[in-house]
Short mmCIF file of C-alpha atoms and ligand atoms in Angstrom, two decimals:
data_model
loop_
_atom_site.label_atom_id
_atom_site.label_comp_id
_atom_site.label_asym_id
_atom_site.label_seq_id
_atom_site.Cartn_x
_atom_site.Cartn_y
_atom_site.Cartn_z
CA MET A 145 17.03 -3.74 -8.71
CA LEU A 146 17.33 -0.57 -11.88
CA ILE A 147 20.12 1.97 -11.60
CA ILE A 148 19.11 4.75 -13.67
CA GLU A 149 22.76 7.15 -14.31
CA ASP A 150 24.51 8.01 -17.22
CA ASP A 151 27.59 8.58 -15.49
CA ALA A 152 29.64 5.41 -15.86
CA THR A 153 31.91 5.81 -13.33
CA ILE A 154 29.04 6.31 -10.66
CA ARG A 155 27.04 3.76 -12.72
CA THR A 156 29.69 0.71 -11.75
CA ALA A 157 30.58 2.32 -8.64
CA GLU A 158 26.67 1.22 -7.45
CA ILE A 159 26.82 -1.57 -9.54
CA ARG A 160 29.49 -3.45 -7.98
CA ALA A 161 28.53 -1.54 -4.39
CA LEU A 162 25.20 -3.43 -4.38
CA ASN A 163 26.20 -6.96 -5.97
CA ALA A 164 28.67 -7.27 -3.03
CA ARG A 165 25.89 -6.27 -0.40
CA GLY A 166 24.17 -9.32 -2.40
CA HIS A 167 21.78 -7.47 -4.36
CA SER A 168 20.79 -8.50 -7.85
CA THR A 169 21.31 -5.30 -10.56
CA MET A 170 20.45 -4.23 -14.20
CA SER A 171 21.11 -1.15 -14.98
CA THR A 172 20.52 1.58 -17.82
CA SER A 173 22.09 5.24 -18.62
CA THR A 174 19.13 6.21 -20.08
CA ALA A 175 15.19 7.41 -18.94
CA LEU A 176 13.25 5.73 -21.81
CA GLU A 177 15.09 2.76 -21.70
CA GLY A 178 14.91 2.86 -17.59
CA LEU A 179 10.98 3.54 -17.68
CA GLN A 180 10.49 0.17 -20.69
CA GLN A 181 13.12 -2.00 -18.10
CA ILE A 182 10.57 -1.05 -15.21
CA ILE A 183 7.79 -2.40 -16.94
CA ALA A 184 9.19 -5.30 -18.26
CA GLN A 185 11.66 -6.45 -15.28
CA THR A 186 9.53 -5.12 -12.76
CA PRO A 187 12.70 -4.29 -10.58
CA ASP A 188 12.03 -3.98 -6.70
CA VAL A 189 13.63 -0.57 -6.04
CA VAL A 190 14.84 2.06 -8.55
CA LEU A 191 17.44 3.81 -8.38
CA LEU A 192 17.54 7.43 -9.74
CA ASP A 193 20.00 9.92 -11.34
CA LEU A 194 18.14 12.65 -11.14
CA GLY A 195 20.37 14.55 -13.92
CA LEU A 196 19.76 12.71 -17.14
CA PRO A 197 20.36 13.52 -20.69
CA ASP A 198 17.13 12.67 -22.26
CA LEU A 199 14.27 13.38 -20.10
CA ASP A 200 14.28 15.53 -16.68
CA GLY A 201 14.28 13.33 -13.55
CA GLN A 202 11.22 14.80 -12.77
CA ALA A 203 9.39 14.29 -15.72
CA LEU A 204 10.23 10.38 -15.37
CA LEU A 205 9.16 10.31 -11.89
CA ALA A 206 5.91 11.14 -13.07
CA MET A 207 6.50 8.55 -16.34
CA ILE A 208 7.15 5.39 -13.55
CA ARG A 209 4.08 6.50 -11.00
CA SER A 210 1.26 6.22 -13.79
CA VAL A 211 2.49 2.84 -14.20
CA SER A 212 4.41 1.26 -11.55
CA SER A 213 4.71 1.69 -7.87
CA VAL A 214 7.83 0.49 -7.60
CA PRO A 215 10.12 2.39 -4.83
CA VAL A 216 12.59 4.81 -5.94
CA ILE A 217 15.22 6.96 -4.78
CA VAL A 218 16.38 9.49 -6.16
CA VAL A 219 20.10 10.28 -6.43
CA SER A 220 20.65 13.64 -7.10
CA ALA A 221 24.43 15.27 -7.85
CA ARG A 222 23.83 19.11 -6.50
CA ASP A 223 22.54 19.52 -2.78
CA ASP A 224 19.35 21.46 -3.81
CA GLY A 225 16.58 21.49 -2.10
CA PRO A 226 13.46 22.60 -3.93
CA GLU A 227 15.40 19.59 -6.76
CA ILE A 228 14.63 17.22 -4.17
CA VAL A 229 11.23 18.26 -2.47
CA ALA A 230 10.39 18.30 -5.96
CA ALA A 231 11.21 14.81 -7.13
CA LEU A 232 9.66 13.67 -3.31
CA ASP A 233 6.17 15.27 -4.20
CA ALA A 234 6.47 13.55 -7.98
CA GLY A 235 6.39 10.30 -6.21
CA ALA A 236 9.96 9.07 -4.92
CA ASP A 237 10.32 7.24 -1.66
CA ASP A 238 13.72 8.51 -1.04
CA TYR A 239 16.14 10.68 -1.91
CA LEU A 240 20.62 10.36 -1.62
CA VAL A 241 22.98 13.70 -2.64
CA LYS A 242 26.20 12.34 -4.31
CA PRO A 243 28.48 12.04 -3.17
CA PHE A 244 27.27 9.25 -0.74
CA ALA A 245 29.26 5.87 0.84
CA ALA A 246 27.49 2.33 -0.27
CA ASP A 247 26.55 1.81 3.21
CA GLN A 248 23.98 4.60 3.42
CA LEU A 249 22.85 3.59 0.13
CA GLU A 250 22.52 -0.14 1.47
CA ALA A 251 20.43 1.30 4.30
CA ARG A 252 18.04 3.65 2.58
CA ILE A 253 17.19 0.67 0.39
CA ARG A 254 16.78 -1.53 3.32
CA ALA A 255 14.62 0.96 4.49
CA VAL A 256 12.28 1.28 1.49
CA LEU A 257 12.35 -2.47 0.71
CA ARG A 258 10.51 -2.98 5.13
CA ARG A 259 8.04 -0.23 4.20
CA VAL A 260 6.53 -2.03 1.26
CA GLU A 261 6.56 -5.27 3.29
CA VAL A 262 4.16 -3.17 5.74
CA ASP A 263 2.26 -2.30 2.76
CA GLN A 264 1.53 -5.42 1.81
CA PRO A 265 -1.86 -7.01 2.52
CA THR A 266 -1.39 -9.38 5.28
CA GLY A 267 -2.64 -13.26 5.81
CA PRO A 268 -6.65 -13.65 6.68
CA VAL A 269 -7.65 -11.33 9.53
CA VAL A 270 -8.94 -13.99 12.57
CA VAL A 271 -11.38 -12.63 14.81
CA GLY A 272 -12.94 -15.60 17.32
CA GLY A 273 -14.84 -17.99 13.78
CA LEU A 274 -14.34 -15.87 11.55
CA VAL A 275 -11.52 -15.82 9.11
CA ILE A 276 -11.50 -12.85 6.40
CA ASP A 277 -9.29 -13.38 3.66
CA GLU A 278 -8.61 -10.29 1.50
CA ARG A 279 -6.84 -11.50 -1.43
CA ALA A 280 -8.97 -14.23 -1.58
CA ARG A 281 -12.44 -12.24 -0.82
CA THR A 282 -13.59 -15.16 1.24
CA VAL A 283 -14.92 -15.62 4.74
CA SER A 284 -15.31 -18.65 6.44
CA LEU A 285 -17.10 -19.40 10.18
CA ASP A 286 -16.08 -21.73 12.54
CA GLY A 287 -14.48 -23.45 9.26
CA THR A 288 -17.94 -23.01 6.97
CA ASP A 289 -17.86 -19.89 4.09
CA LEU A 290 -20.18 -17.48 4.15
CA GLU A 291 -21.37 -15.95 0.71
CA LEU A 292 -21.47 -12.28 1.21
CA SER A 293 -22.50 -10.34 -1.83
CA PRO A 294 -19.32 -7.78 -2.37
CA LYS A 295 -20.48 -4.79 0.04
CA GLU A 296 -21.56 -7.23 2.81
CA PHE A 297 -17.83 -8.31 2.94
CA ASP A 298 -15.81 -4.76 2.02
CA LEU A 299 -18.01 -3.82 5.11
CA LEU A 300 -17.20 -7.14 7.46
CA LEU A 301 -13.27 -6.48 6.76
CA TYR A 302 -12.96 -2.91 7.72
CA LEU A 303 -14.80 -3.47 10.86
CA SER A 304 -12.77 -6.30 10.79
CA GLN A 305 -9.14 -4.66 10.44
CA ARG A 306 -9.79 -2.58 14.11
CA PRO A 307 -12.05 -5.35 16.43
CA GLY A 308 -13.00 -4.10 19.14
CA VAL A 309 -13.18 -0.39 17.85
CA VAL A 310 -16.64 1.57 17.58
CA ILE A 311 -16.70 2.58 14.21
CA SER A 312 -19.25 5.52 13.53
CA LYS A 313 -22.13 5.36 9.91
CA ARG A 314 -20.47 7.93 9.17
CA GLU A 315 -17.27 6.74 8.78
CA ILE A 316 -18.44 3.18 7.26
CA LEU A 317 -20.20 5.31 4.37
CA ALA A 318 -16.85 7.67 3.46
CA GLU A 319 -14.33 3.99 3.43
CA VAL A 320 -16.88 1.56 2.34
CA TRP A 321 -19.52 3.57 -0.05
CA HIS A 322 -16.88 5.99 -0.46
CA LEU A 323 -19.66 8.82 0.39
CA PRO A 324 -16.89 11.17 2.60
CA TYR A 325 -20.80 13.40 3.08
CA GLY A 326 -22.71 10.57 4.81
CA GLY A 327 -26.63 10.55 3.70
CA ALA A 328 -27.56 6.68 3.43
CA ASP A 329 -27.38 5.89 7.24
CA LYS A 330 -29.91 3.62 6.00
CA THR A 331 -27.58 1.87 3.63
CA VAL A 332 -25.75 0.68 6.12
CA ASP A 333 -28.21 -0.44 8.58
CA VAL A 334 -29.06 -2.78 6.16
CA HIS A 335 -26.27 -4.34 5.07
CA LEU A 336 -25.05 -4.89 8.66
CA HIS A 337 -28.80 -6.58 9.30
CA TRP A 338 -27.83 -8.71 6.15
CA LEU A 339 -24.76 -9.31 7.50
CA ARG A 340 -26.14 -10.40 10.96
CA ARG A 341 -28.10 -12.70 9.29
CA LYS A 342 -25.28 -14.72 7.46
CA LEU A 343 -23.62 -14.58 10.56
CA GLY A 344 -26.30 -16.37 12.59
CA GLU A 345 -27.41 -13.67 14.59
CA SER A 346 -29.24 -10.37 15.61
CA ALA A 347 -28.91 -7.01 16.70
CA ASP A 348 -31.03 -8.10 19.43
CA ALA A 349 -28.74 -10.97 20.22
CA PRO A 350 -25.48 -9.98 18.77
CA VAL A 351 -22.38 -12.24 18.80
CA TYR A 352 -19.83 -10.36 16.58
CA LEU A 353 -21.71 -7.44 15.37
CA HIS A 354 -22.39 -4.96 18.36
CA ARG A 355 -24.11 -1.82 18.22
CA VAL A 356 -23.33 1.34 20.04
CA ARG A 357 -26.36 2.77 19.96
CA GLY A 358 -25.97 6.76 18.87
CA VAL A 359 -22.28 5.95 18.18
CA GLY A 360 -21.78 2.78 15.61
CA VAL A 361 -20.84 -0.70 15.75
CA LYS A 362 -18.01 -2.53 16.46
CA LEU A 363 -16.86 -6.50 15.88
CA VAL A 364 -15.84 -8.55 18.57
CA ALA A 365 -14.89 -11.84 18.96
CA PRO A 366 -17.56 -13.92 20.79
CA SER A 367 -16.16 -14.17 24.28
CA1 LIG B 194 23.60 12.77 -14.45
#
């Protein structure tokens, strides 16, 4: 955890409170040193005082966000609504108004860390005999690795994240091909065709990939 706070009394109190709750802390009193530490030390959470001597807190937030997605809890001395809103808009994850109780700080830290965990890609997606590993970008079917093209992989991954749900070609074009205004429906059909071949099935004899006429396609585990 990194504390960026220019007031030595507050900084010491925060370090003490967080260490007592089992966090390891680093601290600095200036924005630019804080930014350097974020890059060099990759802390799990940043506690950022908005009123720093060398740089406006919002400007620093923008710089942090250009290099890191670390959760940032903004600490503001003033109960200043617009300033807090601006900090949240600039990419802060939460805020606290001074003075605050140590338990309150701890609760906010736990909350942002929980959110980070939820956002992490989880383990492989398993649908029937299909195992799709997003991080390794590998797919196996009944224990045999499949060779998929990048787009075939993206398409299968996207469908596997909501098994049993019918997904329209328009949505697939928007989410997998990043073509939000639709267009080349045939592209999806062709990739589905290739994907079916690799899964050892066909549109007429589906196992995993089921066409729902006029609506879209769904991935289901074979019954
Ligand atoms: Ca300050």
